[in-house]
mmCIF file with all atom_site columns, C-alpha atoms in Angstrom:
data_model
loop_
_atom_site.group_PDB
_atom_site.id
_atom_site.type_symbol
_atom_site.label_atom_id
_atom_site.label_alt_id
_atom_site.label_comp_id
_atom_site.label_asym_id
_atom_site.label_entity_id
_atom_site.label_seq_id
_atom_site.pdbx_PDB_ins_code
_atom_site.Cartn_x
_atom_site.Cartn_y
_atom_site.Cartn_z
_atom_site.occupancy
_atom_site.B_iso_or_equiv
_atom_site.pdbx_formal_charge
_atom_site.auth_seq_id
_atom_site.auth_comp_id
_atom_site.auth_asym_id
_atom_site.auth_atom_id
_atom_site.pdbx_PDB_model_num
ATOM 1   C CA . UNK A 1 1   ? 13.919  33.979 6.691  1.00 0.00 ? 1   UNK A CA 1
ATOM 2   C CA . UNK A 1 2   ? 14.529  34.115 3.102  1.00 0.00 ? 2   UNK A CA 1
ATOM 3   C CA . UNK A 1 3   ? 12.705  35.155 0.378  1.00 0.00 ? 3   UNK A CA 1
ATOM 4   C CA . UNK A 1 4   ? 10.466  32.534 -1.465 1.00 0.00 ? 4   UNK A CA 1
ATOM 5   C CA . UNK A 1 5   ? 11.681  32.190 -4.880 1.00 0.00 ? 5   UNK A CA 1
ATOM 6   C CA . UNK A 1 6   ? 8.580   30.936 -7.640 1.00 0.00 ? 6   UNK A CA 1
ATOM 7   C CA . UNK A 1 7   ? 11.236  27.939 -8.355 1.00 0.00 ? 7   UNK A CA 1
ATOM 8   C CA . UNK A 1 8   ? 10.372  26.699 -4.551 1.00 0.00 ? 8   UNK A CA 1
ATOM 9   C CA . UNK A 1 9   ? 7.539   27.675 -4.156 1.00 0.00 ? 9   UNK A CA 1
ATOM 10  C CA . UNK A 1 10  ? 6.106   25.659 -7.116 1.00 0.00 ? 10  UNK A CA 1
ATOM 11  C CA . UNK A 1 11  ? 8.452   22.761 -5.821 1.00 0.00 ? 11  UNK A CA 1
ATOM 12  C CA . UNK A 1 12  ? 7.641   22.235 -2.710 1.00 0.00 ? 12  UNK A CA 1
ATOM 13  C CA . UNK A 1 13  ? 3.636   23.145 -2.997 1.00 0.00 ? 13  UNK A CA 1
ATOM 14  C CA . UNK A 1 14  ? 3.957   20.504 -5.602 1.00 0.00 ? 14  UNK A CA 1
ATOM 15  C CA . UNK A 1 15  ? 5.289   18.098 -3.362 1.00 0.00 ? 15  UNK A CA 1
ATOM 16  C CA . UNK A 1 16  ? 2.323   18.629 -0.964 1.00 0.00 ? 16  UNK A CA 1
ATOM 17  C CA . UNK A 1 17  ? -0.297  18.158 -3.909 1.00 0.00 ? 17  UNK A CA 1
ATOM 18  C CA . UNK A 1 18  ? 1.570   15.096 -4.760 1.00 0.00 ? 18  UNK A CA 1
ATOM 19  C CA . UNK A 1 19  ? 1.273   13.518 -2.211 1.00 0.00 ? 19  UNK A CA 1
ATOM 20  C CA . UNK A 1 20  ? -2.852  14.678 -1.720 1.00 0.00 ? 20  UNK A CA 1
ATOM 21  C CA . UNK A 1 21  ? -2.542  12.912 -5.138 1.00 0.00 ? 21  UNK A CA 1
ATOM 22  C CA . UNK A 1 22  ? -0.799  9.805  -4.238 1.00 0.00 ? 22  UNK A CA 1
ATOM 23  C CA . UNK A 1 23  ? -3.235  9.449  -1.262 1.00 0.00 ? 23  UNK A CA 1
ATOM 24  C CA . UNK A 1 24  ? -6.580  9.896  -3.282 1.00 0.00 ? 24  UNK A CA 1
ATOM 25  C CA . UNK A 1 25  ? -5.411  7.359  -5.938 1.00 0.00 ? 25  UNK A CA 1
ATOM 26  C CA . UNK A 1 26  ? -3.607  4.826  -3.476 1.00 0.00 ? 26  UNK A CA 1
ATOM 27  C CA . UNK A 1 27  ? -0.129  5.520  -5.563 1.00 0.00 ? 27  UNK A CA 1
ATOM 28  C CA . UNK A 1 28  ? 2.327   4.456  -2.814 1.00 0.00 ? 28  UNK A CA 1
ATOM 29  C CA . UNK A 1 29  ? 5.551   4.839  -5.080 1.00 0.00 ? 29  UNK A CA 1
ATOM 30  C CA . UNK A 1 30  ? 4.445   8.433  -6.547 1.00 0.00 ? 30  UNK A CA 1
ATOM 31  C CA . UNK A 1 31  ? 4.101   9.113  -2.300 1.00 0.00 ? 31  UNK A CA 1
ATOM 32  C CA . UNK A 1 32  ? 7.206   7.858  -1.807 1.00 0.00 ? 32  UNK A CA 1
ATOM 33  C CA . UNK A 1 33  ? 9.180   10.678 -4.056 1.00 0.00 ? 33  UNK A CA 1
ATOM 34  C CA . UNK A 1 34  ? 8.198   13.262 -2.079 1.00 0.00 ? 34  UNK A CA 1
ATOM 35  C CA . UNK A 1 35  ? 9.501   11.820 1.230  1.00 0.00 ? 35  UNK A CA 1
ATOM 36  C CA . UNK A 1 36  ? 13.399  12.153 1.994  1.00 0.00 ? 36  UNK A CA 1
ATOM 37  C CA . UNK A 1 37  ? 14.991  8.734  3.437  1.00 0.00 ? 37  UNK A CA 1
ATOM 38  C CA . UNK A 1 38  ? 13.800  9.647  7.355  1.00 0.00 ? 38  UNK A CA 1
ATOM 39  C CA . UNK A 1 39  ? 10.743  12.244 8.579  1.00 0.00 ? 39  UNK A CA 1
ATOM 40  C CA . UNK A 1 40  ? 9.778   13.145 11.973 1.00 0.00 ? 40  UNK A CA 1
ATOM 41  C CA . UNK A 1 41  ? 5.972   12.768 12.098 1.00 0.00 ? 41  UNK A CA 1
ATOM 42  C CA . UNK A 1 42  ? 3.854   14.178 14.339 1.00 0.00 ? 42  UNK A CA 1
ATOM 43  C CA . UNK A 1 43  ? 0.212   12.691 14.131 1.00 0.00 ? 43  UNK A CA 1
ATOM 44  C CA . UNK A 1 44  ? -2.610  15.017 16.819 1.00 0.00 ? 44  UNK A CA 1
ATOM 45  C CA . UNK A 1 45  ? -5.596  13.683 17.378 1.00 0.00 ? 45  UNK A CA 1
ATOM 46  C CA . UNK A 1 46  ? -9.008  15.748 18.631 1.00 0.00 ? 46  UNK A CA 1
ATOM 47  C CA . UNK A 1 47  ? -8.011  14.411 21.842 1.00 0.00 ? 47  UNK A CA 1
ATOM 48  C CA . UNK A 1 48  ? -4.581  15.323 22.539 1.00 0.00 ? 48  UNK A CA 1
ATOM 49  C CA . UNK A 1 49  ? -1.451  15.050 21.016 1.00 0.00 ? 49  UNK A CA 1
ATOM 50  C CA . UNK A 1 50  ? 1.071   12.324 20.309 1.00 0.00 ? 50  UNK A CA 1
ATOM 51  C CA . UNK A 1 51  ? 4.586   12.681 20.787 1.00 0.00 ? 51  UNK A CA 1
ATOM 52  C CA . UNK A 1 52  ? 6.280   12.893 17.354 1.00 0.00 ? 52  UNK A CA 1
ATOM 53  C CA . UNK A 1 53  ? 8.281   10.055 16.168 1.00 0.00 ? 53  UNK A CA 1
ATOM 54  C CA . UNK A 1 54  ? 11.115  9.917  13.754 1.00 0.00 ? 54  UNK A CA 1
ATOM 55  C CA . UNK A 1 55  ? 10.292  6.995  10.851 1.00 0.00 ? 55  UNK A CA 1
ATOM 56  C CA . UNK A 1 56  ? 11.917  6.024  7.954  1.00 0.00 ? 56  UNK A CA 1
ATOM 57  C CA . UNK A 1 57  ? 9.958   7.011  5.205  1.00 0.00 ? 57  UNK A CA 1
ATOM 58  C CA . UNK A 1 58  ? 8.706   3.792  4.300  1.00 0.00 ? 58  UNK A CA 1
ATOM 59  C CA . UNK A 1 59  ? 7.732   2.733  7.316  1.00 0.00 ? 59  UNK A CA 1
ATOM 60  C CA . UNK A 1 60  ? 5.460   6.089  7.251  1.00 0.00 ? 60  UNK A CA 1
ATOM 61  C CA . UNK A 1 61  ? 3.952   5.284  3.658  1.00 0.00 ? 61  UNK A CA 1
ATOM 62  C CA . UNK A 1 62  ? 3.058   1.712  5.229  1.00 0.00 ? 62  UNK A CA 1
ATOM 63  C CA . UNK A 1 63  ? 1.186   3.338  8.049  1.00 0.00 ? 63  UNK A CA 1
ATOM 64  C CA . UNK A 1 64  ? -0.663  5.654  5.324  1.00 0.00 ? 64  UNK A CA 1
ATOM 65  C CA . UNK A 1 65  ? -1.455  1.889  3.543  1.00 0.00 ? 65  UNK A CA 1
ATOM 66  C CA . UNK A 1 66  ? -2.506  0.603  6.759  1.00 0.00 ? 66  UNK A CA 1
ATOM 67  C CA . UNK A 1 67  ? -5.324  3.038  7.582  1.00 0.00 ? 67  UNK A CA 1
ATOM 68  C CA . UNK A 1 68  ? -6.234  3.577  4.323  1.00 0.00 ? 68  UNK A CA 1
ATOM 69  C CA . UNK A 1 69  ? -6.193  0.803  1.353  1.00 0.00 ? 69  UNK A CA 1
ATOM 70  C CA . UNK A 1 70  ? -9.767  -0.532 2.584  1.00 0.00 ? 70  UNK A CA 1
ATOM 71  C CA . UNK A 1 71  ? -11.281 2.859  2.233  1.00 0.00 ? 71  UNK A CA 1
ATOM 72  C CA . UNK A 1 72  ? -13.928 2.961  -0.932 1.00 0.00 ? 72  UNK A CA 1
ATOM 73  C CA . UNK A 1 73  ? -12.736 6.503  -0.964 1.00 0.00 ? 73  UNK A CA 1
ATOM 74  C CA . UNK A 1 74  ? -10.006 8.946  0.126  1.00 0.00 ? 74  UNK A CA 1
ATOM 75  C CA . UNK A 1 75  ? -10.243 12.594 -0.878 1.00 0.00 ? 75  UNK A CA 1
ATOM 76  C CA . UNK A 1 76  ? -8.067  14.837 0.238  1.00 0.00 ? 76  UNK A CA 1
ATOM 77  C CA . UNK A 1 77  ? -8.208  18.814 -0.519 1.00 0.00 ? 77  UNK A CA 1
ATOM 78  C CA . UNK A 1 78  ? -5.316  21.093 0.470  1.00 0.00 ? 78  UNK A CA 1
ATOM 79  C CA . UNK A 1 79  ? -5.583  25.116 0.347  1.00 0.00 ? 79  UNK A CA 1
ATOM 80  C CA . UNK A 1 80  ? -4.038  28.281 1.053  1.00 0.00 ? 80  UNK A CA 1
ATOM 81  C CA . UNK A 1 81  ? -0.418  26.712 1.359  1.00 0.00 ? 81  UNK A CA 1
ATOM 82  C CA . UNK A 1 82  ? 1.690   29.567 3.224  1.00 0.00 ? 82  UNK A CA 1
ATOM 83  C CA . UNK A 1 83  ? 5.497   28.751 2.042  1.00 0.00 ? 83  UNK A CA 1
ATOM 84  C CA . UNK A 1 84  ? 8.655   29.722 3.885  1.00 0.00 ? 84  UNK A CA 1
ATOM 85  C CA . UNK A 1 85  ? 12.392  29.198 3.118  1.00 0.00 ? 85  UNK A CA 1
ATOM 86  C CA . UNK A 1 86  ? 15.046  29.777 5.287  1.00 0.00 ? 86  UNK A CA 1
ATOM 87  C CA . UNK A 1 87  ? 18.519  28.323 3.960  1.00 0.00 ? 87  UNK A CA 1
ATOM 88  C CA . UNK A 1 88  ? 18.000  24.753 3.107  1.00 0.00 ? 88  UNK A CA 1
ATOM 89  C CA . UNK A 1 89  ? 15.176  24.586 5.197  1.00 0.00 ? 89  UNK A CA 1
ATOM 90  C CA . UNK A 1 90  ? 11.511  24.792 3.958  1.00 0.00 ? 90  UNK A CA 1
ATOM 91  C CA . UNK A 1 91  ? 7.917   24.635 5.306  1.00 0.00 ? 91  UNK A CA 1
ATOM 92  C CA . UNK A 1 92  ? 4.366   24.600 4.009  1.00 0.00 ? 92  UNK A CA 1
ATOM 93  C CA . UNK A 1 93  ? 1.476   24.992 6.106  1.00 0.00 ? 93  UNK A CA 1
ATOM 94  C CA . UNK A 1 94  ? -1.994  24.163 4.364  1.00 0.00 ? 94  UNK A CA 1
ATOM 95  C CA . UNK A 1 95  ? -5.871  23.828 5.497  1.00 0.00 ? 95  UNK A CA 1
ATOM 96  C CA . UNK A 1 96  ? -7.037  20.369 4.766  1.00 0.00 ? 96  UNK A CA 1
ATOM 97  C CA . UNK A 1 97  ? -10.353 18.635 4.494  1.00 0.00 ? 97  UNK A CA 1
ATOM 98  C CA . UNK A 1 98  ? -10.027 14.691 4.631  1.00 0.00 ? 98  UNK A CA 1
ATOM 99  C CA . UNK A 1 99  ? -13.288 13.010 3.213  1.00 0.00 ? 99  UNK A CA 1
ATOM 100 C CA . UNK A 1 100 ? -13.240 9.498  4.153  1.00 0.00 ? 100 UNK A CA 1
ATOM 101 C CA . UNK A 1 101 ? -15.906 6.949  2.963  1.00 0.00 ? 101 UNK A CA 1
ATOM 102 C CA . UNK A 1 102 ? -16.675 3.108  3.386  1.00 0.00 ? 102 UNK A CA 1
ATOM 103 C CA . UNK A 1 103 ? -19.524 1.544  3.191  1.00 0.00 ? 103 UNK A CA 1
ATOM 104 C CA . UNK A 1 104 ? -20.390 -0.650 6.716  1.00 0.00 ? 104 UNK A CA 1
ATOM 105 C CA . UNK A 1 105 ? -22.605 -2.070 8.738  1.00 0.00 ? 105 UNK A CA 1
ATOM 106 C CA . UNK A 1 106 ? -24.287 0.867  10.753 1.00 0.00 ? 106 UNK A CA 1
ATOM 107 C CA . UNK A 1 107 ? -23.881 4.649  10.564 1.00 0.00 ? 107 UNK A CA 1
ATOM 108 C CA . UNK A 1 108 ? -23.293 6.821  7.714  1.00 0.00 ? 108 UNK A CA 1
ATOM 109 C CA . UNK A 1 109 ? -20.665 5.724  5.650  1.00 0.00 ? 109 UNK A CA 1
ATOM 110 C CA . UNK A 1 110 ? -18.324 8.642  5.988  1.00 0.00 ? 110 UNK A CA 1
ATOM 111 C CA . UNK A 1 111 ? -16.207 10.422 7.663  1.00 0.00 ? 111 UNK A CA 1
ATOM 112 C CA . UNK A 1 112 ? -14.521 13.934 7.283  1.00 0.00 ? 112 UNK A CA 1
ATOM 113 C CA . UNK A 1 113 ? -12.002 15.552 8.959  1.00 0.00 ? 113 UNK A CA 1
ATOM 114 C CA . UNK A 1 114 ? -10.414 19.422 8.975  1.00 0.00 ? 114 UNK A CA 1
ATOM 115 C CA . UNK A 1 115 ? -7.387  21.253 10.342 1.00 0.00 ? 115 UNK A CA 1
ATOM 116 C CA . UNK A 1 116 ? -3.864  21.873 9.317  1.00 0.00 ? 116 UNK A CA 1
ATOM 117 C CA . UNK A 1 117 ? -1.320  19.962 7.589  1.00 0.00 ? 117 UNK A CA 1
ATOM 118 C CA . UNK A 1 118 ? 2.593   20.768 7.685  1.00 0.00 ? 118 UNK A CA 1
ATOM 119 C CA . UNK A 1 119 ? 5.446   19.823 5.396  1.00 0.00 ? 119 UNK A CA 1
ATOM 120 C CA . UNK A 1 120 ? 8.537   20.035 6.584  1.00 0.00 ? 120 UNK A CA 1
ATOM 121 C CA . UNK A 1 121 ? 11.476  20.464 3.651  1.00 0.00 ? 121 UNK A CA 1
ATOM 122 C CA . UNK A 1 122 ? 14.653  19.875 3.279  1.00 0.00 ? 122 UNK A CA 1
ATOM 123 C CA . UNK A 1 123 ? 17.260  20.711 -0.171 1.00 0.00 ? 123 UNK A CA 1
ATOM 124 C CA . UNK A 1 124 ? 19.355  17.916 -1.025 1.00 0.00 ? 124 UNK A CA 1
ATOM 125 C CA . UNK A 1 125 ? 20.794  17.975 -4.255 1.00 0.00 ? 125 UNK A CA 1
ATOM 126 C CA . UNK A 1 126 ? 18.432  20.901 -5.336 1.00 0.00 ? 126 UNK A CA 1
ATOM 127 C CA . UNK A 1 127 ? 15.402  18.985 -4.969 1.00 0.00 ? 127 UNK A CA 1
ATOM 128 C CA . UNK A 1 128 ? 12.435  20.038 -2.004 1.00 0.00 ? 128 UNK A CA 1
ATOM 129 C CA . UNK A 1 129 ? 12.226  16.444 -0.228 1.00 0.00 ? 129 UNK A CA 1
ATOM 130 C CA . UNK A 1 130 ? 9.397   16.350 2.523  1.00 0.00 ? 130 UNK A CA 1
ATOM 131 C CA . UNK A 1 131 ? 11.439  15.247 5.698  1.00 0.00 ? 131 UNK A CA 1
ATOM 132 C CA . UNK A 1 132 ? 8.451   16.326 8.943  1.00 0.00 ? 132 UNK A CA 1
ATOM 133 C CA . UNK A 1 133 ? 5.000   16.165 8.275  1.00 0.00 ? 133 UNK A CA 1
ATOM 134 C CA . UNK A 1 134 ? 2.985   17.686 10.992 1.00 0.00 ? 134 UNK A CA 1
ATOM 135 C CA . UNK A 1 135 ? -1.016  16.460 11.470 1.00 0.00 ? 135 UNK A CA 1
ATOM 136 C CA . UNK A 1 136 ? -3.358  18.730 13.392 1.00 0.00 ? 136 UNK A CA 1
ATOM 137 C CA . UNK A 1 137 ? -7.267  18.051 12.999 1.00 0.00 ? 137 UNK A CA 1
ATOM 138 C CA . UNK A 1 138 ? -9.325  20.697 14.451 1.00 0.00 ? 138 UNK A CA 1
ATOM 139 C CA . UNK A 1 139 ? -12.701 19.331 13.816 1.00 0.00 ? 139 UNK A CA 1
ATOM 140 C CA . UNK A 1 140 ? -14.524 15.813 12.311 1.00 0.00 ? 140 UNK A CA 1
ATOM 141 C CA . UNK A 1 141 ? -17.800 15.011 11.250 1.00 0.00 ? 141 UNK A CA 1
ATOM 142 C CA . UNK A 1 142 ? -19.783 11.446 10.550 1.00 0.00 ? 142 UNK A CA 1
ATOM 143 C CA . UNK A 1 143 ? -18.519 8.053  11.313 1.00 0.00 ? 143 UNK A CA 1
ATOM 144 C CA . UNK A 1 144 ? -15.467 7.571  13.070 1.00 0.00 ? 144 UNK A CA 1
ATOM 145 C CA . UNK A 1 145 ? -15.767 4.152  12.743 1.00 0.00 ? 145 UNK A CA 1
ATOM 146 C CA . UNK A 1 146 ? -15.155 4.206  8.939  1.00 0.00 ? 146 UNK A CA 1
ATOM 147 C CA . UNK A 1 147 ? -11.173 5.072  10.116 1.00 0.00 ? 147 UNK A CA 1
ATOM 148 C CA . UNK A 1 148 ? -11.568 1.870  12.546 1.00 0.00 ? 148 UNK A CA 1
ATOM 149 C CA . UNK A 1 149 ? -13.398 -0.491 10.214 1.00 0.00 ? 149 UNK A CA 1
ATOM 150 C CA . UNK A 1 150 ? -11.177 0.545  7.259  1.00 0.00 ? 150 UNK A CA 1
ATOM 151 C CA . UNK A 1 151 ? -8.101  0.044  9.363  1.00 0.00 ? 151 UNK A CA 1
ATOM 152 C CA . UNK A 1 152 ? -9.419  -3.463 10.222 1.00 0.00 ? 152 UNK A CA 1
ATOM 153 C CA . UNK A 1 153 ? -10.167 -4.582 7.077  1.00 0.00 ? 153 UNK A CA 1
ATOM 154 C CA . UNK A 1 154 ? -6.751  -3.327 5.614  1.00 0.00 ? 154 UNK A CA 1
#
């Protein structure tokens, strides 16, 4: 393990908030210069996991689309980002809180979701490019259905 320089830190937790960013606004191209060309993604659910898949990373950003350009709202808050380097290789770990909302038929209209988020890095050319992307809820609250119906409507 190396040391974590300010220069990488600042890049790569960056990255992360960019992409936050790119999610809350619905900015698909500012998502997409975070990703390198392929990621391995990893997406747990509160019931179990799901055996990680390697995607291209447009065919991940399209998935992010999918589920959520219906939503009326997407916030997403990242904290307490714990950074390591190791050659090449980078990671950051963050808390996340995913507040979801859409107005429909029955139930409250939102839903909320907390756990951990990982970013896998890799250095090509200098630059921190996001290249895993681990998912691991650990708790929800509200409507489930919001993810459903805003998936549908999508």
């Amino acid at each position: 393990m190396n040391p974590v320089t300010f220069e990488d830190y600042y890049a790569m937790t960056n990255s992360v908030y960019r992409y936050a960013f790119a999610l809350d606004t619905k900015d698909w191209n500012l998502m997409r210069s975070v990703f390198a060309e392929e990621l391995e993604v990893a997406l747990e659910s509160l019931n179990g996991s799901k055996a990680a898949e390697r995607l291209n990373a447009d065919q991940f950003i399209w998935s992010q689309k999918a589920a959520d350009s219906a939503l009326e709202v997407i916030h997403l808050l990242l904290s307490n980002p714990q950074v390591r380097v190791d050659e090449d290789r980078g990671q950051v770990t963050t808390h996340f809180i995913g507040h979801h909302v859409l107005q429909t038929p029955f139930g409250e209209p939102w839903y909320t979701t907390g756990g951990f988020m990982t970013f896998g890095f890799t250095s090509l050319s200098g630059t921190w490019l996001v290249d895993s992307f681990i998912y691991k809820p650990l708790w929800s609250k509200g409507n489930g259905d919001v993810m459903t119906i805003g998936a549908q409507r999508s």
